Coordinates of C-alpha atoms (C1' of nucleotides) in Angstrom, one line a residue:
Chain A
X440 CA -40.6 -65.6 -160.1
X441 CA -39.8 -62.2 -161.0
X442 CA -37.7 -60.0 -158.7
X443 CA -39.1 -56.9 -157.3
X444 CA -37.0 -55.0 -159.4
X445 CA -38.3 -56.2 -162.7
X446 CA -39.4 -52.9 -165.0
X447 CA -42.7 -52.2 -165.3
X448 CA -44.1 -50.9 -168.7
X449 CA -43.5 -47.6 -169.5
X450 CA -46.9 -47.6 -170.4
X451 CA -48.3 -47.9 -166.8
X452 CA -47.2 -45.4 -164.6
X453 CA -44.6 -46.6 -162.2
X454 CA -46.7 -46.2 -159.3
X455 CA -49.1 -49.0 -159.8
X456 CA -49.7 -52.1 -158.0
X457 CA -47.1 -54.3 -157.4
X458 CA -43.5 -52.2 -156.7
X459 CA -45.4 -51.1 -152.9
X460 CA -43.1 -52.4 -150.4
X461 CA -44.8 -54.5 -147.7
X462 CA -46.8 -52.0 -145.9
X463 CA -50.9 -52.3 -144.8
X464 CA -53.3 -50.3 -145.9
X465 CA -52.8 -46.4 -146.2
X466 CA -50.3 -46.0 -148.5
X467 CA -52.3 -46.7 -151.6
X468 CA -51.6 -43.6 -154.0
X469 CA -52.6 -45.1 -157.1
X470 CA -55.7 -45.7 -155.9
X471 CA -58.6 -43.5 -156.4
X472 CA -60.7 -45.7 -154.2
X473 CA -59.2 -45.8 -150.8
X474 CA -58.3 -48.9 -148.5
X475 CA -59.6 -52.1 -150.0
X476 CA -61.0 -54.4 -147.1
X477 CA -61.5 -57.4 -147.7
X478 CA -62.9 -58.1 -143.8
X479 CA -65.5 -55.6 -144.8
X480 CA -65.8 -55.9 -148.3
X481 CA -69.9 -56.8 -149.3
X482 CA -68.1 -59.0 -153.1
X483 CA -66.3 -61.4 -150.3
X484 CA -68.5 -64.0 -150.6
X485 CA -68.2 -64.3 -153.7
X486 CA -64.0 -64.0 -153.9
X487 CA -63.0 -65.9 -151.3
X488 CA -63.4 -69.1 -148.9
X489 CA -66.3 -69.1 -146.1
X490 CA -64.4 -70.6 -143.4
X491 CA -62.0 -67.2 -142.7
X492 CA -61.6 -66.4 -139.1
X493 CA -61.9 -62.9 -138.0
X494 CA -58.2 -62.9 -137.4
X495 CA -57.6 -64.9 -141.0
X496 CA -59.5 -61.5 -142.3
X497 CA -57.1 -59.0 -140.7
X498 CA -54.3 -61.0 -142.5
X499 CA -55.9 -61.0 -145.8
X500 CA -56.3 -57.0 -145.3
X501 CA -52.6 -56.7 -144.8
X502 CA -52.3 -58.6 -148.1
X503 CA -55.2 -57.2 -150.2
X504 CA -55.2 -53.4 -149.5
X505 CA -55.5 -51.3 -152.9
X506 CA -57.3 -50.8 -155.5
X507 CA -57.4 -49.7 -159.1
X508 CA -59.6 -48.0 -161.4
X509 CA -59.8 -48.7 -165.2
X510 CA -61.3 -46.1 -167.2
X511 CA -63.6 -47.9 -170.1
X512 CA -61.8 -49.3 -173.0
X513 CA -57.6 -49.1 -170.9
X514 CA -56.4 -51.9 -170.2
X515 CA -55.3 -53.5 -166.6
X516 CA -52.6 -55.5 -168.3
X517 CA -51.1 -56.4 -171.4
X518 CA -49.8 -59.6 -172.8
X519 CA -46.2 -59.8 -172.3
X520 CA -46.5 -57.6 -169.4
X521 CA -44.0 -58.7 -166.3
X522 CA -46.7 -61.0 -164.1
X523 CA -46.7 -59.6 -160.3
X524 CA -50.7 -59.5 -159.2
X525 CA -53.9 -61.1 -160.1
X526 CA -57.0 -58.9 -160.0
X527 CA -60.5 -59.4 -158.4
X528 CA -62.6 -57.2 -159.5
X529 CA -65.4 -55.4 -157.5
X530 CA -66.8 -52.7 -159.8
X531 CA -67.3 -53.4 -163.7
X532 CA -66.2 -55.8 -166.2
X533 CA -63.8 -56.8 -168.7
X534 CA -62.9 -59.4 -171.8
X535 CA -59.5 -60.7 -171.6
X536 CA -58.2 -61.2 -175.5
X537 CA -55.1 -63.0 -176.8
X538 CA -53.5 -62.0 -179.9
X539 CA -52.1 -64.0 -182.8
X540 CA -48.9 -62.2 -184.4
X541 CA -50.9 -61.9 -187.5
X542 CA -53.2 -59.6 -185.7
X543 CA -55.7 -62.1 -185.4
X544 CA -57.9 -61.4 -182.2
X545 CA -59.8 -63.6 -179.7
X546 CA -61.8 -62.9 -176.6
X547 CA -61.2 -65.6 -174.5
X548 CA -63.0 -64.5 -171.8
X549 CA -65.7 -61.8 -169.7
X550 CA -65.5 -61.3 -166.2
X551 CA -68.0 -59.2 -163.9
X552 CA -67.6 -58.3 -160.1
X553 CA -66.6 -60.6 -158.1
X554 CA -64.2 -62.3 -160.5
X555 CA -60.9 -62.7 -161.1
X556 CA -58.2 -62.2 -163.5
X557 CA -54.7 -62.5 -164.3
X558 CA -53.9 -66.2 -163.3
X559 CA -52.8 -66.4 -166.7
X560 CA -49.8 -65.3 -165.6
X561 CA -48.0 -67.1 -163.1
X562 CA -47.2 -69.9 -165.7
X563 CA -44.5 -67.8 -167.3
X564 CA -44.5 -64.6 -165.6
X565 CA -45.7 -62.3 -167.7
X566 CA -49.2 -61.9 -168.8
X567 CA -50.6 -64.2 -171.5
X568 CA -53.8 -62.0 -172.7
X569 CA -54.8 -57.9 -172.6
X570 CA -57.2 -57.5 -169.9
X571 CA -59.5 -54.5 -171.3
X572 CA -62.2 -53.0 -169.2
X573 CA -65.8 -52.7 -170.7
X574 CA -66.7 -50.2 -168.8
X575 CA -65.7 -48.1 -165.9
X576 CA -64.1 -50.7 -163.7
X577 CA -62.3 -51.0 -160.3
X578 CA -60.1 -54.3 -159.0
X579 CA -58.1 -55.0 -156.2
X580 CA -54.7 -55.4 -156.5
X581 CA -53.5 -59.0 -155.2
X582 CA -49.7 -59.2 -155.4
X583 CA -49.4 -62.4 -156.3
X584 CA -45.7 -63.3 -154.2
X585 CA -47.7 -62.4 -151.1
X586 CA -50.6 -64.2 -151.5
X587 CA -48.0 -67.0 -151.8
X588 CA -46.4 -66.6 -148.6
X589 CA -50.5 -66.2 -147.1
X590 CA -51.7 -69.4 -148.5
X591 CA -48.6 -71.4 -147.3
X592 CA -50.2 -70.2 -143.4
X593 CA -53.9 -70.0 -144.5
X594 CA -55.0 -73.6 -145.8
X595 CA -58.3 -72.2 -146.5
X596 CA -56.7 -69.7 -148.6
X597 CA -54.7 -72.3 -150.6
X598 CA -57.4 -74.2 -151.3
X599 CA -59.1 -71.7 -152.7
X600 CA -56.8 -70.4 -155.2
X601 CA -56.3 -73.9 -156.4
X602 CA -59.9 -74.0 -156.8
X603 CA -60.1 -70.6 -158.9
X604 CA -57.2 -71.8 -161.0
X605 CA -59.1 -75.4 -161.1
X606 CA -62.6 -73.1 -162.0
X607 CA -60.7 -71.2 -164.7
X608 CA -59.8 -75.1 -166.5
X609 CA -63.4 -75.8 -165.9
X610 CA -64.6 -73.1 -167.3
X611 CA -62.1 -73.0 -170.2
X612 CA -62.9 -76.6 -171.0
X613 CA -66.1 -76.3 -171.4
X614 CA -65.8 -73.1 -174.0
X615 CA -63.7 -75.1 -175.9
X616 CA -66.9 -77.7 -175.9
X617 CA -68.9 -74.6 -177.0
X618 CA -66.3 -73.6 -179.9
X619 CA -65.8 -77.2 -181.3
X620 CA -69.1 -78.7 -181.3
X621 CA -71.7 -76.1 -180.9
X622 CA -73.9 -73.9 -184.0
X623 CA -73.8 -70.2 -183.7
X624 CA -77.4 -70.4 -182.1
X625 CA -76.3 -73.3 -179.6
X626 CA -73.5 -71.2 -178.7
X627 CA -75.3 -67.5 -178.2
X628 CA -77.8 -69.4 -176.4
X629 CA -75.3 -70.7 -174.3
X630 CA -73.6 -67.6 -173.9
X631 CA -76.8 -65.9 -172.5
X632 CA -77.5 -68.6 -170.1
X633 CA -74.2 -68.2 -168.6
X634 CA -74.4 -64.8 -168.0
X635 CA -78.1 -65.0 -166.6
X636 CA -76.6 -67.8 -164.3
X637 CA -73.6 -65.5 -162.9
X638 CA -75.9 -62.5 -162.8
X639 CA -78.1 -64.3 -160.7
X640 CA -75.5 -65.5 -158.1
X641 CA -74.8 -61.4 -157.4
X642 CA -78.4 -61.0 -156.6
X643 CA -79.0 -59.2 -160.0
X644 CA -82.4 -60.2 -162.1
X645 CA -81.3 -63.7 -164.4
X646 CA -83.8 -62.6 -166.6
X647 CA -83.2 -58.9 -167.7
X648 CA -79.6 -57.3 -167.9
X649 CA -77.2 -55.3 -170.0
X650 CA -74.9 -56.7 -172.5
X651 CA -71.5 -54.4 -171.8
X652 CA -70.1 -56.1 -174.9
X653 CA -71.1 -54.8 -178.5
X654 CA -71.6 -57.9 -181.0
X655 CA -68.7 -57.9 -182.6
X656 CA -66.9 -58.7 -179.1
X657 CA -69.6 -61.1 -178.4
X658 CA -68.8 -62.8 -181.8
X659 CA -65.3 -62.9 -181.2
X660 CA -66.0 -64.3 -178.1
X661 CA -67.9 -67.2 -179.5
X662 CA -66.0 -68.1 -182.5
X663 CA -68.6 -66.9 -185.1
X664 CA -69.4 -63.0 -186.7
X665 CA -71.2 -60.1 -185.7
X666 CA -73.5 -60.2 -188.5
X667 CA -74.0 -63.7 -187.0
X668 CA -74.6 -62.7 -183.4
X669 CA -77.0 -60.3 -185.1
X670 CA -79.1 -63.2 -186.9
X671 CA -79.0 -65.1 -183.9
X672 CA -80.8 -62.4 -181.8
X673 CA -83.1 -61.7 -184.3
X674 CA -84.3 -65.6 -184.3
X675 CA -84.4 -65.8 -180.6
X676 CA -86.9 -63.0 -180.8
X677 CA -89.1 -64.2 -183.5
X678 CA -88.9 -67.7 -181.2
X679 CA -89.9 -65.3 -178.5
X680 CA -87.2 -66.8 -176.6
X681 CA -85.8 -63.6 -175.6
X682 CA -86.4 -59.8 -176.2
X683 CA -83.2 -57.7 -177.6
X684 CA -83.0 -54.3 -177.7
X685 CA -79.6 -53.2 -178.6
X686 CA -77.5 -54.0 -175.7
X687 CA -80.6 -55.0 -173.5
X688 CA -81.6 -58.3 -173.2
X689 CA -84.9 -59.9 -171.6
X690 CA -84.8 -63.9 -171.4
X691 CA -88.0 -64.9 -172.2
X692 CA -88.0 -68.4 -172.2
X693 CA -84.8 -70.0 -170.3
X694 CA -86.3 -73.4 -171.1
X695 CA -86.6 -72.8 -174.9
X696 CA -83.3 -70.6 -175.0
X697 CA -81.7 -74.1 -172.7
X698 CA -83.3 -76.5 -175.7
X699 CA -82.1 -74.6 -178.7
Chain B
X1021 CA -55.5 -107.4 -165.7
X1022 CA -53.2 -104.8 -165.2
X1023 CA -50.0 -106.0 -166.6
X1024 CA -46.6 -106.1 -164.6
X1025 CA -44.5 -104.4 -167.0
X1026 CA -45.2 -101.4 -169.2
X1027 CA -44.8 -103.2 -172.6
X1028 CA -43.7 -101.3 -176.3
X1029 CA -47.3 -101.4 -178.3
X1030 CA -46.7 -103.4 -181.3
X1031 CA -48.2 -102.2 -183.5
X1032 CA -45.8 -99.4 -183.7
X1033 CA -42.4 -99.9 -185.9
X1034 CA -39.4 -99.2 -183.3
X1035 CA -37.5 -97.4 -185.6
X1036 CA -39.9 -94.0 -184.5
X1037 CA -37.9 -92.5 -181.6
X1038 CA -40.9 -91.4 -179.2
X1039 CA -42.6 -95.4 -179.7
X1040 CA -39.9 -96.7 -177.0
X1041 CA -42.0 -95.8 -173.9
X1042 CA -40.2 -92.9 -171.8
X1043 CA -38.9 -95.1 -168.7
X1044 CA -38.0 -94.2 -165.7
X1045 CA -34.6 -95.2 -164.5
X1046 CA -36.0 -97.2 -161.7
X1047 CA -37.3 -100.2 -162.5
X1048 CA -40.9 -100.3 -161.3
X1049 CA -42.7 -103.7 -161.6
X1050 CA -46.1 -102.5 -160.8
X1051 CA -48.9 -101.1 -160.8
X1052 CA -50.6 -99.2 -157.4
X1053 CA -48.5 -100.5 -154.7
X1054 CA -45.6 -100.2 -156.9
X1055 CA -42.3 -97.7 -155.6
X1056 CA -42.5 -94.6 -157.6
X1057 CA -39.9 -92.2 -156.5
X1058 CA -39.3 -88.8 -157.9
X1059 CA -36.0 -88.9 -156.3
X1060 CA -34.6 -91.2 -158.8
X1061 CA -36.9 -90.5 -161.6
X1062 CA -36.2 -89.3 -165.5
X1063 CA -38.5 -87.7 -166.1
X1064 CA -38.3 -85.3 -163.1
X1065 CA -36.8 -82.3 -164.6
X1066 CA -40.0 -82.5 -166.6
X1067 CA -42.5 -82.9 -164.0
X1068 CA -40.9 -81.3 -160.9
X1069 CA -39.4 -77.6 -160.3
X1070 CA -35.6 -78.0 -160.4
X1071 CA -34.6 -76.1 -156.8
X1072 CA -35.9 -79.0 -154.9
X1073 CA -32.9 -80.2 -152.7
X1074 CA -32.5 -83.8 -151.8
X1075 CA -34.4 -83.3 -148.4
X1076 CA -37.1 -81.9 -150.2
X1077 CA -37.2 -85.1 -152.7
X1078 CA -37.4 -87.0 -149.6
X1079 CA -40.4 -85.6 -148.6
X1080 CA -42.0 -85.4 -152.6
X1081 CA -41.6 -89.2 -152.5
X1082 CA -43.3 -89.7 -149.1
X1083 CA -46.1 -87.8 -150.9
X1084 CA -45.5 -89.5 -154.7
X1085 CA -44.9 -93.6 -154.1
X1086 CA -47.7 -95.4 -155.7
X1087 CA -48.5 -95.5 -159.5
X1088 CA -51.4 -97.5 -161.5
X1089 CA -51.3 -98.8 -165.1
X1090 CA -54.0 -98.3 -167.2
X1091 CA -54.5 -100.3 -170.8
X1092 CA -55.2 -98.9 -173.6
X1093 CA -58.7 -97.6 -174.3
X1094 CA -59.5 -97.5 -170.3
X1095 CA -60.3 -94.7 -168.3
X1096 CA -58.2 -93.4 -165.4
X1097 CA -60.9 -91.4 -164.5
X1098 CA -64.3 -90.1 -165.5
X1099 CA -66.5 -87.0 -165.8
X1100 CA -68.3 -87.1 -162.1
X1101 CA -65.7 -89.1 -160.5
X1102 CA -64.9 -87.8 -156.6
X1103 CA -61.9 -86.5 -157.0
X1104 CA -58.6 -87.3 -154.9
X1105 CA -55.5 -86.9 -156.4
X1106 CA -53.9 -85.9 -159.6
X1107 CA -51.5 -87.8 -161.7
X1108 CA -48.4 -87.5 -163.7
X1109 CA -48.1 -89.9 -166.9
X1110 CA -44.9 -91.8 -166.8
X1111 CA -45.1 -93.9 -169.9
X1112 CA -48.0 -93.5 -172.8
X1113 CA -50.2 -91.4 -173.7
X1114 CA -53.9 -89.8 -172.7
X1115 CA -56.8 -88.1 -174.1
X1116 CA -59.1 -85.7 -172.3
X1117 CA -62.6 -85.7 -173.4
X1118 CA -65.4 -83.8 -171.7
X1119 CA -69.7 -84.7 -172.7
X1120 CA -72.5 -82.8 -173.2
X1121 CA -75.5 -84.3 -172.2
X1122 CA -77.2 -84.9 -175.7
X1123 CA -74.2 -87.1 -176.1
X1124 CA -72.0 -84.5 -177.9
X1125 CA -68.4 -85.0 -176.6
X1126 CA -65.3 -82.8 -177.2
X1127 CA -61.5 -83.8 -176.9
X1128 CA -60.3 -81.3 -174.8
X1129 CA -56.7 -82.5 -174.7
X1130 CA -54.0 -85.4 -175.3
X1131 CA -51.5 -85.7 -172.6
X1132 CA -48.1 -87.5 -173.1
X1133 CA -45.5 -88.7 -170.8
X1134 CA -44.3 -86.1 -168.1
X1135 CA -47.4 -84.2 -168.4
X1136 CA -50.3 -84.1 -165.9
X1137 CA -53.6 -84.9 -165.4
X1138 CA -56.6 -84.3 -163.4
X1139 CA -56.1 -80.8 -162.4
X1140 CA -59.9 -79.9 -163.6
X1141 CA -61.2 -81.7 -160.5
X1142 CA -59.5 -79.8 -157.7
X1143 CA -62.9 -77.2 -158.6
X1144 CA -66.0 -78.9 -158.0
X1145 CA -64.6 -81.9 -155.9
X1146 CA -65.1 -84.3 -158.9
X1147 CA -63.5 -84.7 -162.4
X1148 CA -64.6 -82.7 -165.1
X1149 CA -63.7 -85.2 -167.7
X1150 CA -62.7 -88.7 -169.1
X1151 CA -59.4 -89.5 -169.5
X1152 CA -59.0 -92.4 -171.7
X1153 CA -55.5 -93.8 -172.3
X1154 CA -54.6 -93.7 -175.9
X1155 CA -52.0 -96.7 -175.7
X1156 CA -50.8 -99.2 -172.7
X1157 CA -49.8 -96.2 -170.0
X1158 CA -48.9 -95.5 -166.2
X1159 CA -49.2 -92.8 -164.1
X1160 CA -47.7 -91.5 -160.8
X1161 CA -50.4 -90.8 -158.1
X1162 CA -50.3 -87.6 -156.4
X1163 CA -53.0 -87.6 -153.7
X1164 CA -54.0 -83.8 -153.6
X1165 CA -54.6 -83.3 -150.1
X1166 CA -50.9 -84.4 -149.5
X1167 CA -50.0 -82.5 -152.2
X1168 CA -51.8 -79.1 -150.8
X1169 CA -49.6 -80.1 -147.2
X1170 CA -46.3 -80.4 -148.9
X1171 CA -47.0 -77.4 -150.6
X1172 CA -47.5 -75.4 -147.7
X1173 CA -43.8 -76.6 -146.5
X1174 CA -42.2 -76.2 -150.0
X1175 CA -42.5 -72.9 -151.7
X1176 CA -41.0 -74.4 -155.2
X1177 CA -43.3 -77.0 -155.1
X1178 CA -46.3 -74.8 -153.8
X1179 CA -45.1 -72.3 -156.7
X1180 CA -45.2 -75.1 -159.2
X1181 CA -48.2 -76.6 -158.7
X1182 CA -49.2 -72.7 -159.6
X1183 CA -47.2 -72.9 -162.5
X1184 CA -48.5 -75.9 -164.0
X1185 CA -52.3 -75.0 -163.6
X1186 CA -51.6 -71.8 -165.4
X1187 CA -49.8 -73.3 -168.0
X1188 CA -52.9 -75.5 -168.6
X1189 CA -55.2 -71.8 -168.7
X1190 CA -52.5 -70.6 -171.2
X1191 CA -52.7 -73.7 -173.2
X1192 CA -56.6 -73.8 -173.0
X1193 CA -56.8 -70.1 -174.2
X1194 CA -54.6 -70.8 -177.2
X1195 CA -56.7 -73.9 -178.1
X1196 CA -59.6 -71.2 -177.4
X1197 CA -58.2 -69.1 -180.1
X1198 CA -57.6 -72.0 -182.6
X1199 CA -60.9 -73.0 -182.5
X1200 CA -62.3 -69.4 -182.7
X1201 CA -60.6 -68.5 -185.2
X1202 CA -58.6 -70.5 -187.2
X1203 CA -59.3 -72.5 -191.0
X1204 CA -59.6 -76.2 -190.8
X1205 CA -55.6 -76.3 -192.3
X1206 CA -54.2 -74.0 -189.8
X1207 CA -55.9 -76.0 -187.3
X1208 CA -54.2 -79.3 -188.0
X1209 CA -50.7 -77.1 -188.8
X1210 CA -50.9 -75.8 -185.4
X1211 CA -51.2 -79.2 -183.7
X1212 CA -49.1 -81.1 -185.4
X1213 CA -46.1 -78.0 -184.7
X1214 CA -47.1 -78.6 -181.2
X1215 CA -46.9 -82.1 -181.1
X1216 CA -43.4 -81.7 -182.6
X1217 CA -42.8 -79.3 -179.5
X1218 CA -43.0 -81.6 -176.8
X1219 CA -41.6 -84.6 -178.6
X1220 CA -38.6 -82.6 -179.0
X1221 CA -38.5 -81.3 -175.4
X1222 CA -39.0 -85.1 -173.8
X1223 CA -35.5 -85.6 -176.4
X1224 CA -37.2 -87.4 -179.1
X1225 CA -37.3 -86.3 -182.7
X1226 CA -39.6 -83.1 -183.5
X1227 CA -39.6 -84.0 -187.3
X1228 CA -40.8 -88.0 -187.1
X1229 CA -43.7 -89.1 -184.8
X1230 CA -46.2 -91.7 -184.2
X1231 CA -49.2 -90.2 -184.0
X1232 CA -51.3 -92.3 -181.3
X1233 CA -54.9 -90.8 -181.6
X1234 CA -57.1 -91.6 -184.8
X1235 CA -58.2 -88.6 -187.3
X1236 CA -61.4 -89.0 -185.3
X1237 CA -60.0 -88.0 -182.4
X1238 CA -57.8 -84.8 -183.8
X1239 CA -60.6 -84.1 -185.5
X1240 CA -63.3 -84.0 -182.0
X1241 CA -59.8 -81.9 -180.6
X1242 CA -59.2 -79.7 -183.3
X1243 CA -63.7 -79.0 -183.9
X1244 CA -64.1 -80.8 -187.3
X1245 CA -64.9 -83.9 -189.6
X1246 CA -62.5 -86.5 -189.8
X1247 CA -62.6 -86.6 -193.3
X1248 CA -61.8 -82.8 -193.2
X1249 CA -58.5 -84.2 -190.9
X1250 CA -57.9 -86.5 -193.8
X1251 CA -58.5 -83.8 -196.5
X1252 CA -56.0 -81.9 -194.5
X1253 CA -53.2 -84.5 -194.5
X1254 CA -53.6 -85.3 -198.1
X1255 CA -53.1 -81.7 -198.7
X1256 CA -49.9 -81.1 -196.6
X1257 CA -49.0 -84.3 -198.5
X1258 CA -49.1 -82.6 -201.8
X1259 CA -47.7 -79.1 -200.7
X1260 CA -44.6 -81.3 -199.1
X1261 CA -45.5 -80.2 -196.0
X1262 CA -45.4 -83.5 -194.4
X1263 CA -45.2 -86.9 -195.5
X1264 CA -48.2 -88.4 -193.8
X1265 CA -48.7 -92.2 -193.9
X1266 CA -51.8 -93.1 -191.7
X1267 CA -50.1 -92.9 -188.2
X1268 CA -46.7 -91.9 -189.2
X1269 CA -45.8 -88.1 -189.7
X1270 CA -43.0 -87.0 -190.8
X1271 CA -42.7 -82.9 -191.0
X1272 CA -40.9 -82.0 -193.9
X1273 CA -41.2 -78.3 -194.0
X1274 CA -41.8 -77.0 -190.4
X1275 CA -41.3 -73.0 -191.5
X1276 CA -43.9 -74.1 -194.2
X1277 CA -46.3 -75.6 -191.8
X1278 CA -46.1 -73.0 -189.6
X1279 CA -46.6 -69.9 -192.5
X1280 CA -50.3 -71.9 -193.1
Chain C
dC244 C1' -58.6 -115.9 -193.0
dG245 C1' -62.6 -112.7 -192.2
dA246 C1' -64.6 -108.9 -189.4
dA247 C1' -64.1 -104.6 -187.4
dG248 C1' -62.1 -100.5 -187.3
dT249 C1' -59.7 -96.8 -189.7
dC250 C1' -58.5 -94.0 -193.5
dT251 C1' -58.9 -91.7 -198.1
dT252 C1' -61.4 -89.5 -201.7
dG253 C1' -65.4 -87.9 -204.5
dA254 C1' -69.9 -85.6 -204.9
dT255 C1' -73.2 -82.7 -203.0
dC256 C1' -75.2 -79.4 -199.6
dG257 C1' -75.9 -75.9 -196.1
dA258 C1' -74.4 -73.0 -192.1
dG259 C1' -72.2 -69.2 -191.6
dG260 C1' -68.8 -65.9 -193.8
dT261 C1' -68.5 -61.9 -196.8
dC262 C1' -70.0 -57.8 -198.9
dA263 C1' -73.2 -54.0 -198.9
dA264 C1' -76.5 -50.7 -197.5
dG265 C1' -79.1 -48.5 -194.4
dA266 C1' -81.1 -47.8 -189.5
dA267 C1' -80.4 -47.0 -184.7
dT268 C1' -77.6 -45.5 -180.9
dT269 C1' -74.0 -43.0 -178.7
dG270 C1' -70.9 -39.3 -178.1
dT271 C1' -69.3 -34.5 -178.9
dG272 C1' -69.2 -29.7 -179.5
dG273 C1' -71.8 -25.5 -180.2
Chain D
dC498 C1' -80.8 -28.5 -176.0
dC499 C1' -79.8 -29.8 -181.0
dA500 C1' -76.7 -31.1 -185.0
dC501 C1' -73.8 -34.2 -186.7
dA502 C1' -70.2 -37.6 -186.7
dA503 C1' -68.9 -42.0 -185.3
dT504 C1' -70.1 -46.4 -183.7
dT505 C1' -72.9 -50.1 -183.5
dC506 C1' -76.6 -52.9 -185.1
dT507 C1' -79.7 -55.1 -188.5
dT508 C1' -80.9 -57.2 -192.8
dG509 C1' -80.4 -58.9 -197.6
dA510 C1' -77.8 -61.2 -201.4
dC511 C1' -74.4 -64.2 -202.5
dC512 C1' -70.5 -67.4 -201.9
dT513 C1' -67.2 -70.6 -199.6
dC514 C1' -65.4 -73.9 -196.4
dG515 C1' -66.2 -77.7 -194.2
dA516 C1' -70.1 -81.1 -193.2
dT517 C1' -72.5 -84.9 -194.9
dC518 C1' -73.2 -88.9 -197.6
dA519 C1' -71.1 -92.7 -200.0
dA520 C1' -67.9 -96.0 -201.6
dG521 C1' -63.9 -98.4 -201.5
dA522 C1' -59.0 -99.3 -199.6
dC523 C1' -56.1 -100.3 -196.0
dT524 C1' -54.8 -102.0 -191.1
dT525 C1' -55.3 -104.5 -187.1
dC526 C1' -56.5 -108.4 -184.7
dG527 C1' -59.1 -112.5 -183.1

DNA sequence: CGAAGTCTTGATCGAGGTCAAGAATTGTGG
DNA sequence: CCACAATTCTTGACCTCGATCAAGACTTCG
């Protein structure tokens, strides 16, 4: 594990995140949000375990208590940046994207409210990807060494990090499935689906929502070009299998888009 | 049925270092109910974080003692499976492979000795995937819920289990980015530089290797044809690259492979 | 030994990449 | 508010890499 004392990048001011000392709630001056709750928090069910106790809460708060905002297009973190927090994000979204050192680029994921990010990088301790928000964003800050020290007392807690970390495999796995075996309409379709699906858990409409992606992010996403992503659209619309306009999308047909 | 002793496959020539099966020092007759001890184990500074103190061995083998062969071709787990523990391969050699429902599958992974398995199932409950051993193998059982309890007692081992699930998010974002973006050649480059890796960390040559998967299988890993695998091979061949002879490989000219 | 599985290589084809041009959308300053 | 520049998106024409089809060689094993 890193000390405490590791540097941060110059390039993020030094009061962010992680460097706090061990002190609740009102000392959050990076944040231009105020005190983070998690006890009151309305993304909760969606970040963390049912079975909290009231008192479980109130140590979660002392754990969880600041926030960050992430101006459209910065990034949260860097590859190669030390590792101290992950991230759960409650306003927004984001692509993570590894580099190649021949500049080649990859998005290897997006994440909306409610998710996290940054598990990358308690492997090494240092941030495997560049978290970049798509638009204006806000995360809470979870210092990772003290979530530690709460999931070795909260066996709810432990169980669910293990199961996010678990998800992220999951998840991972089966976008590998998507890149290895898939065409470039299996995969958009697949792409949309997914997103519908997640939508839909936050109580938003499966069927219409905006893309915060352009194509050429999308494409990168999905192993193919953004002239492609462009075709593809086009042929899910004269399939009437969904309606695209620019960076609004209508799903049509889930059934037929679910065939392709 | 399961045989007492973990035996050399055959059909490779001994003279390849990373054939002879990686023993452990103890001498474990058997499968299931057979004494597995990380105490006393070689392969522990591979498996295990190295602050553990003999007390805290103690406990990892109260937790860690039983172990299960598993022939060639047969599955240690599958896709749908309920899942309770995860497992550490001791001798041989594994592939992960997840399915589509049309019947589409995908190699997500091969595993080798001192690597582990099974971590996609701590998410949903159930394994994610098959794993099928690629030659005569045994594993350590690590029964998960007694895992999650020592963890809450041993901060190194809590930390690594933390550790090695995002080392499997780093790995799966790289194999992301190799399949998103990478030519059919740089592809096999990449795996066969990786293979070489983790031959040479286990102590066995990085330059010389069996491989123990067919150019079917790379190829379902790696998203193409297995002719295009063989295409590939005949053309590091040429280049003098490698010196390729069905399942023997032989890297000639790493730097070379790795400028692809 | 023969059968089944695996590997190599050639010939051909097509999905998706590349290049190009123009349209639509977004952002900025006056 | 508009004018205008910068992005982003769409569509067409053409080309390439890797898939597909096919045949034969080699390996493994009962």
């Amino acid at each position: 594990m890193l000390s405490p004392t590791a540097h941060m990048p110059d390039r993020f001011p030094a009061r962010h995140a992680n460097v706090i000392p061990i002190q609740p709630a009102t000392n959050d001056t990076e944040s231009r949000q105020g005190t983070v709750r998690c006890s009151t928090c309305s993304m909760r069910s969606i970040c963390m375990p049912p079975e909290l106790s009231a008192e479980d809460l109130a140590k979660l708060d002392t754990v969880i208590c600041s926030s960050r905002s992430v101006k459209r297009g910065d990034t949260l973190y860097r590859a190669g940046d030390g590792f101290q927090s992950i991230y759960a994000i409650r306003v927004g979204s984001f692509k993570t994207v590894v580099m190649h050192r021949d500049g080649r680029e990859h998005v290897t994921g997006f994440q909306i409210a409610g998710e996290a990010l940054g598990l990358d990088g308690v492997c090494a301790g240092q941030h495997n990807c560049d978290a970049i928000a798509l638009e204006d964003s806000v995360v809470c800050i979870i210092p990772f060494a003290k979530l530690e020290v709460l999931c070795r007392e909260l066996r709810p807690m432990q169980h669910h990090i293990y199961q996010m970390m678990s998800s992220e495999i999951v998840r991972e796995s089966g976008q590998m499935m998507l890149l290895g075996t898939m065409s470039a309409e299996q995969r958009l379709a697949a792409f949309l689906l997914n997103l519908s699906k997640r939508f839909k858990r936050r109580g938003f409409s499966p069927a219409e929502f905006n893309l915060r992606m352009t194509r050429e992010e999308i494409g990168c996403y999905l192993g193919m070009k953004l002239e492609t992503v462009s075709r593809m659209f086009s042929r899910f619309q004269r399939d009437r299998l969904v309606c695209a306009n620019g960076k609004t999308v209508k799903i049509t047909d889930p059934d037929g888009l679910a065939r392709v």
